[in-house]
mmCIF file of C-alpha atoms and ligand atoms in Angstrom:
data_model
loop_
_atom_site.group_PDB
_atom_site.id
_atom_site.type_symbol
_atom_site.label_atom_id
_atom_site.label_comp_id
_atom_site.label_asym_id
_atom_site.label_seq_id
_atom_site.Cartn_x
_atom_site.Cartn_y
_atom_site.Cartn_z
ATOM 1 C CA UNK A 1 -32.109 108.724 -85.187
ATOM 2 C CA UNK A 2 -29.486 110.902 -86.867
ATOM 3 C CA UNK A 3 -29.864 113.263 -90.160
ATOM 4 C CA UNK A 4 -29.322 110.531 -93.210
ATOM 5 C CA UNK A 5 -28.548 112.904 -96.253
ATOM 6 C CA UNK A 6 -28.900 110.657 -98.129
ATOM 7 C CA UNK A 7 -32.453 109.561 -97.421
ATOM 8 C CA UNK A 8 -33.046 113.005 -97.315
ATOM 9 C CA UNK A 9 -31.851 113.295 -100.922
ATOM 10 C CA UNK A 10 -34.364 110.121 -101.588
ATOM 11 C CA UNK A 11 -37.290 111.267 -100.064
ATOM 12 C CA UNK A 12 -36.935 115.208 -101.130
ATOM 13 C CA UNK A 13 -34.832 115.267 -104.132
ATOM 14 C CA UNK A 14 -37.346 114.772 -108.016
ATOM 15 C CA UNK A 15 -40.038 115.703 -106.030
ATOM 16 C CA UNK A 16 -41.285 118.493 -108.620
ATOM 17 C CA UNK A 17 -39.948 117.339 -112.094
ATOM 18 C CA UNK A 18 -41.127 119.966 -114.161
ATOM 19 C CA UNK A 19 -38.951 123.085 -114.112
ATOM 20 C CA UNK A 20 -40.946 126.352 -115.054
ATOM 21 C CA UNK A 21 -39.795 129.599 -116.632
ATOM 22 C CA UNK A 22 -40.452 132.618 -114.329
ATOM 23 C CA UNK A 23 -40.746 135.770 -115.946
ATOM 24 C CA UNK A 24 -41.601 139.072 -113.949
ATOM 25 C CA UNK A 25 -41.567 142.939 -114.206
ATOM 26 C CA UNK A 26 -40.764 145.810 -111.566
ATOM 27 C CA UNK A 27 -39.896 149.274 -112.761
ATOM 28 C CA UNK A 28 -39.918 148.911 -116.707
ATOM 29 C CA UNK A 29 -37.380 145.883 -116.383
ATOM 30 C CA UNK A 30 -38.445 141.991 -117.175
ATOM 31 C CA UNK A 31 -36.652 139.288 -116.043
ATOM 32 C CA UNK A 32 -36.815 135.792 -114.961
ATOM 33 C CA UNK A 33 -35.279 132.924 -114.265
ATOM 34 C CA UNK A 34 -36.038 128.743 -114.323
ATOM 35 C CA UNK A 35 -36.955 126.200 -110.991
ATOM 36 C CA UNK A 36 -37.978 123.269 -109.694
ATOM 37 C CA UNK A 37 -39.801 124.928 -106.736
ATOM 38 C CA UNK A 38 -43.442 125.679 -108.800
ATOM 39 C CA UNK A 39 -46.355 124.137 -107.434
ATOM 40 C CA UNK A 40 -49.714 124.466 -106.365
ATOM 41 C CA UNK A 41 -51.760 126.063 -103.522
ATOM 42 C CA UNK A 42 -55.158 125.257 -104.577
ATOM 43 C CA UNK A 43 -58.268 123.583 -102.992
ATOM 44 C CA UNK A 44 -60.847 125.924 -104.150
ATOM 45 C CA UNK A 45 -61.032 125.210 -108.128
ATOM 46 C CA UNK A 46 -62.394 128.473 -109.074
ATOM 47 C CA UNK A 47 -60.017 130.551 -107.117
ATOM 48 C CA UNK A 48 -56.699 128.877 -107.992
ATOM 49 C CA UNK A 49 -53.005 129.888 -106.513
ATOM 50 C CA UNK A 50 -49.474 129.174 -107.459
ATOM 51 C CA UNK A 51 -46.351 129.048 -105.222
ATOM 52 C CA UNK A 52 -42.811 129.143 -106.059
ATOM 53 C CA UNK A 53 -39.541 129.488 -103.956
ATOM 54 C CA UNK A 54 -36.923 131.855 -105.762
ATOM 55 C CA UNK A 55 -32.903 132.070 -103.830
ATOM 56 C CA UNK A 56 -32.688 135.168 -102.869
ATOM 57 C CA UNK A 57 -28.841 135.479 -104.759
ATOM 58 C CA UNK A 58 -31.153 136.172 -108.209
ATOM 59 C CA UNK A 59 -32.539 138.972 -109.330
ATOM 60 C CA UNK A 60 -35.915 137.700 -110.360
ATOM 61 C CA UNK A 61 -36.237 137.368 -106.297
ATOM 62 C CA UNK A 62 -35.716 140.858 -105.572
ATOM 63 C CA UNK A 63 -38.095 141.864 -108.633
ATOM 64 C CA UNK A 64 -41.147 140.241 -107.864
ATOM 65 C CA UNK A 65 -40.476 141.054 -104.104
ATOM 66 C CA UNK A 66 -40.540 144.421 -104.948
ATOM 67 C CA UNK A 67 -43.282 144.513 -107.768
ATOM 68 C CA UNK A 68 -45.341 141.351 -106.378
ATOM 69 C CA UNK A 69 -46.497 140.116 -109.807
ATOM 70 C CA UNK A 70 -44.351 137.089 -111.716
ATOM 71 C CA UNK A 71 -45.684 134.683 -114.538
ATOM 72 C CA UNK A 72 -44.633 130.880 -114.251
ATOM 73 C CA UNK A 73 -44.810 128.728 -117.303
ATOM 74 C CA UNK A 74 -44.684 125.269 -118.469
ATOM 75 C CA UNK A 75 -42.467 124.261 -120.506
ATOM 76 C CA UNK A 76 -43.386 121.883 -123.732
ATOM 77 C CA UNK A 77 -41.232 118.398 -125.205
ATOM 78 C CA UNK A 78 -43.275 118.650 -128.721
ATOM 79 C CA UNK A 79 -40.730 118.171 -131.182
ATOM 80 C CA UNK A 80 -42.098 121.251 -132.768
ATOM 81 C CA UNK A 81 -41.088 123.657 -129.914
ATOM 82 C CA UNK A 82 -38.579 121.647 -127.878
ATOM 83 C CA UNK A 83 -35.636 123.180 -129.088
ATOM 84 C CA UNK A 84 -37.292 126.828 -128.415
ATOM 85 C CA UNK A 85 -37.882 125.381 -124.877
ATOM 86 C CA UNK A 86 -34.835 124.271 -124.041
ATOM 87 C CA UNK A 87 -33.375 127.671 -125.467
ATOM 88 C CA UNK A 88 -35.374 129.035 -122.803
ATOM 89 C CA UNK A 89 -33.940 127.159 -120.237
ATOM 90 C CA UNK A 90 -30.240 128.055 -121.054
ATOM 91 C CA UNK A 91 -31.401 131.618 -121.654
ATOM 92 C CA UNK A 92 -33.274 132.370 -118.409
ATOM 93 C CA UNK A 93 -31.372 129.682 -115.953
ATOM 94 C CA UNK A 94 -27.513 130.021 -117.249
ATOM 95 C CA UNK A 95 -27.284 133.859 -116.132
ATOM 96 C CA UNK A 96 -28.216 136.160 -114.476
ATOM 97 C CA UNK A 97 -30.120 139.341 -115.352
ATOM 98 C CA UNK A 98 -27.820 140.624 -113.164
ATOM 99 C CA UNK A 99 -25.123 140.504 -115.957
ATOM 100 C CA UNK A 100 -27.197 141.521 -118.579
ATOM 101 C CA UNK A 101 -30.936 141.398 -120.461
ATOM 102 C CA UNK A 102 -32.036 138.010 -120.999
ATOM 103 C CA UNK A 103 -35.423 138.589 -122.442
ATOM 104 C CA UNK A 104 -34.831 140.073 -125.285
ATOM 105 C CA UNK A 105 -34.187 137.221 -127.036
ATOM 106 C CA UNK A 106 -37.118 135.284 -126.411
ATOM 107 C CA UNK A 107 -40.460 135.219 -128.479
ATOM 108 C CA UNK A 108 -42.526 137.329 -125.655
ATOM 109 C CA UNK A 109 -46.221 139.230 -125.053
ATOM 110 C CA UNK A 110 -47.164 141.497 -122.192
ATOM 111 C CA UNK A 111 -49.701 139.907 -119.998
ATOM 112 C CA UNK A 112 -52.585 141.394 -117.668
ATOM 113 C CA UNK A 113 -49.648 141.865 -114.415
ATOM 114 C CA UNK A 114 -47.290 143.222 -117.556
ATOM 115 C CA UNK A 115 -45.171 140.076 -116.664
ATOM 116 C CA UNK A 116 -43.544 138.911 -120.197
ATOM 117 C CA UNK A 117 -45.467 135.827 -121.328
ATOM 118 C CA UNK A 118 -43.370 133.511 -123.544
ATOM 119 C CA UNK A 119 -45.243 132.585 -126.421
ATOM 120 C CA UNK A 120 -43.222 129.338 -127.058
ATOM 121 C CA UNK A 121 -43.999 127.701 -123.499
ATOM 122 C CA UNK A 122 -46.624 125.116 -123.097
ATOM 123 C CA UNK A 123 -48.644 127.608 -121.063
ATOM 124 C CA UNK A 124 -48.739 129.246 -117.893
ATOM 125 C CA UNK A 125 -50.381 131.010 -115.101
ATOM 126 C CA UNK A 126 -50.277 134.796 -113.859
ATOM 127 C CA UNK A 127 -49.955 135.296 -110.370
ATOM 128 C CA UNK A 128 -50.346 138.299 -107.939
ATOM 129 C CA UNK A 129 -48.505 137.781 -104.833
ATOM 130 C CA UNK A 130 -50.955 137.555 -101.631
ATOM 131 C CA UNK A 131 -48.060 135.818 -99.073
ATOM 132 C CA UNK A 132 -44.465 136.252 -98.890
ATOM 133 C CA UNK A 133 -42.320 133.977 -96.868
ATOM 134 C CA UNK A 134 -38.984 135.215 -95.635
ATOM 135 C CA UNK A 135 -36.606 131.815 -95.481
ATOM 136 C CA UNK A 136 -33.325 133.372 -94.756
ATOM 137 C CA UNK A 137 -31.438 132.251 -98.461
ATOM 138 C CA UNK A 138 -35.135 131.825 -100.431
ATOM 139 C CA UNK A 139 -38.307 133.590 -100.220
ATOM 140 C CA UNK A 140 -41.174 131.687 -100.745
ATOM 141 C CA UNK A 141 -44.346 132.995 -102.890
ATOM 142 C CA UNK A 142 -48.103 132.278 -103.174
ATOM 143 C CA UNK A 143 -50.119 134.271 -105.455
ATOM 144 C CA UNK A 144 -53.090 134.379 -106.602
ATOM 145 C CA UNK A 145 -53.883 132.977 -110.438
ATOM 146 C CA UNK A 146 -55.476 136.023 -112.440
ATOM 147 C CA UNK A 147 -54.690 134.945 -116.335
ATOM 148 C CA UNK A 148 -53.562 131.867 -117.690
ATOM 149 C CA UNK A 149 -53.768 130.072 -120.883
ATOM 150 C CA UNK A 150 -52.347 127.039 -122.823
ATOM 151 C CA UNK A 151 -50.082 128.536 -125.773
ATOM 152 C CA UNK A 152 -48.947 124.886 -127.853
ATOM 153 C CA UNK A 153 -49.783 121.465 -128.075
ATOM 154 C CA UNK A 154 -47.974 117.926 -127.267
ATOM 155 C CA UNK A 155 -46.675 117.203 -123.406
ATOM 156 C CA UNK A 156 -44.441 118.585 -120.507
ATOM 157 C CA UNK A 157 -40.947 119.015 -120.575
ATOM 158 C CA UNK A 158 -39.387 117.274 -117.133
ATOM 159 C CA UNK A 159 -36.302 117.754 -115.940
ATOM 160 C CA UNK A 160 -34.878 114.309 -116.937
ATOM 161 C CA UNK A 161 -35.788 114.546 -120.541
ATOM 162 C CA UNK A 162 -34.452 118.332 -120.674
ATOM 163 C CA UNK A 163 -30.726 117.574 -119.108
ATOM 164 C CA UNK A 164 -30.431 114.958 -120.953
ATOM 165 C CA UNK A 165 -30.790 117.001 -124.332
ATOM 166 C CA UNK A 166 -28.826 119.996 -122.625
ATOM 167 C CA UNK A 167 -25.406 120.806 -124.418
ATOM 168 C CA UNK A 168 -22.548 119.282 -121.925
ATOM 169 C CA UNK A 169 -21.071 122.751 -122.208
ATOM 170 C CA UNK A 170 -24.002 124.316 -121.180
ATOM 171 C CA UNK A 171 -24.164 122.135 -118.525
ATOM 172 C CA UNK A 172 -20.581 122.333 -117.266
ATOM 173 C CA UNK A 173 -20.916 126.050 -117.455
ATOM 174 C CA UNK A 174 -24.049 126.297 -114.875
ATOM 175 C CA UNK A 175 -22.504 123.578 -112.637
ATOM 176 C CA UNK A 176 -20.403 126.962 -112.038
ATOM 177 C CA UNK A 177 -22.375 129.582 -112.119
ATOM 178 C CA UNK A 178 -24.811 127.347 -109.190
ATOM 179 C CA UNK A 179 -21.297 127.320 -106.837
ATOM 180 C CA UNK A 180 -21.736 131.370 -106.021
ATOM 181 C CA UNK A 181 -25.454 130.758 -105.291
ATOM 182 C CA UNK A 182 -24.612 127.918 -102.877
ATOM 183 C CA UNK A 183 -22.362 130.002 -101.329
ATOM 184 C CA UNK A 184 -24.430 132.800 -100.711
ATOM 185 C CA UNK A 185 -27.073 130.468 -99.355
ATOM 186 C CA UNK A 186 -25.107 129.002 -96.991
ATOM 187 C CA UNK A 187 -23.787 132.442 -95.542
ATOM 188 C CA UNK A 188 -27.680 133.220 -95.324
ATOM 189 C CA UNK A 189 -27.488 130.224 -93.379
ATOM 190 C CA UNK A 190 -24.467 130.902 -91.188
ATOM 191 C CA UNK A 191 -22.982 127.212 -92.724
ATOM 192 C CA UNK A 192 -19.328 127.307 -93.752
ATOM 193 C CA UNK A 193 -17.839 127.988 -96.931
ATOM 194 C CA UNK A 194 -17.204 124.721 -99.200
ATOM 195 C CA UNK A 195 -13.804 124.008 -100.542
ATOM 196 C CA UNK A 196 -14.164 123.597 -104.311
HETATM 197 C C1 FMN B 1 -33.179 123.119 -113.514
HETATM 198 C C2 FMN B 1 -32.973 124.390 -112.729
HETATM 199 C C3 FMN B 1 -33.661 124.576 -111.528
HETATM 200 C C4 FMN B 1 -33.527 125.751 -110.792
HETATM 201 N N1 FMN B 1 -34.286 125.937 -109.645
HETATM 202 C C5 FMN B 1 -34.256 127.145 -109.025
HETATM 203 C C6 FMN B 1 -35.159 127.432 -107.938
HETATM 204 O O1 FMN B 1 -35.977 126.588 -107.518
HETATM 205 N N2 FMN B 1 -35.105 128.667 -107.354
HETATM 206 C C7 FMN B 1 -34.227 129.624 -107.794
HETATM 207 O O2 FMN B 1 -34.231 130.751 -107.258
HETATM 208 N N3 FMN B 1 -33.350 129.373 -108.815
HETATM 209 C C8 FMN B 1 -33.364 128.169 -109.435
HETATM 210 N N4 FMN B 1 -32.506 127.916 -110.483
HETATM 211 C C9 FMN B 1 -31.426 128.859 -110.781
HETATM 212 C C10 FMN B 1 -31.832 130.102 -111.584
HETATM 213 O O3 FMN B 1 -32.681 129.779 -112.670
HETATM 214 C C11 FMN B 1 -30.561 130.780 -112.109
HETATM 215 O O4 FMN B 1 -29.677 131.024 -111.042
HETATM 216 C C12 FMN B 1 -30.817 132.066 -112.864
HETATM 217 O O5 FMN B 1 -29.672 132.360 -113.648
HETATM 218 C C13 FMN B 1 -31.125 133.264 -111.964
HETATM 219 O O6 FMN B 1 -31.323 134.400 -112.776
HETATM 220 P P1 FMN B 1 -31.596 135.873 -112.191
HETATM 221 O O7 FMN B 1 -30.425 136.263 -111.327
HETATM 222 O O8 FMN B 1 -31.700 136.716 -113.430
HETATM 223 O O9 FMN B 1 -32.870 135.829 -111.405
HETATM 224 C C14 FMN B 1 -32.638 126.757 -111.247
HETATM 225 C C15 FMN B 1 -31.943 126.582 -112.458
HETATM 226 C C16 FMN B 1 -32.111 125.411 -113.201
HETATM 227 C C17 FMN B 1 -31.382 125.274 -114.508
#
């Protein structure tokens, strides 16, 4: 049996709908940035964890390798805060903090890791790291949940709902910005450039 990417794509691709925020601090500086990687590594209810997988071409990587605290948050489709939410998601997944603060624009509070907690998310969890996972372009992250809290009302924001209300410039614009990251992953991977 050969590698079908495409059945690949099917099996893998949607499997975590929700994209979360991820905010973190290290040194003074907050930063974050938005995925589809957030989930769950909990069995024991009273002692829950969170993973994530950040590319290691961001910043927010390098931050909460270095400072081993981020906050991940869900983001909200009530019409009351969906706009704020998908401000979020341009703010913190259209740039890098590389280039410049991103946080300063967003409604924030400092929580118990000093993570930034955006106070127009659905809600979230604070993690402390406990395992990092080196995976050449990505690092993957469990932590362990010590604060979290539900900040609005009304339902989850998936990914579905939230590109199709995303501003086709905004969209053609981080169609762009993704090509340097996929380059630098595939280096990390010792593929061959694409042709664009
Ligand atoms: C819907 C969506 C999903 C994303 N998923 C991930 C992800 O799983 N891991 C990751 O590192 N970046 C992901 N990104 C890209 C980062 O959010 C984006 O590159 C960000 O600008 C990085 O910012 P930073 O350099 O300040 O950390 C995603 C972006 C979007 C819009």
């Amino acid at each position: 049996m050969t590698l079908d990417l495409k059945a690949a794509e099917y099996t893998l691709g949607g499997l975590r709908p929700f994209p979360v925020a991820i905010t973190t601090v290290d040194g003074g500086r907050t930063n974050g940035l938005i995925s589809l990687s957030g989930g769950t590594m909990s069995i024991v209810a009273e002692a829950p964890r969170v993973s994530i997988s950040l590319t290691k071409y961001n910043l927010t990587d390098s931050m909460v390798t270095s400072s081993g605290v981020f906050a991940m948050h869900l983001l909200g489709n009530d019409p009351e805060i969906i706009d704020k939410n998908l401000e979020i998601l341009m703010t913190l997944g259209g740039t890098s903090g590389r280039d410049g603060d991103k946080m300063g624009g967003l409604r924030t509070k400092e929580g118990v890791t000093g993570c930034p907690i955006l106070l127009d998310a659905l809600s979230y969890v604070e993690g402390r790291v406990v395992h990092r996972l080196d995976c050449d372009e990505c690092t993957f992250y469990v932590a362990d949940v010590v604060a979290s809290e539900r900040l609005n009302r009304g339902g989850r924001l998936n990914i579905g709902e939230a590109w199709g209300k995303l501003p086709a410039e905004w969209l053609a614009a981080y169609e762009i910005s993704h090509h340097p990251q996929v380059a630098s992953a595939r280096a990390m991977r010792g593929l061959p450039p694409l042709d664009h």
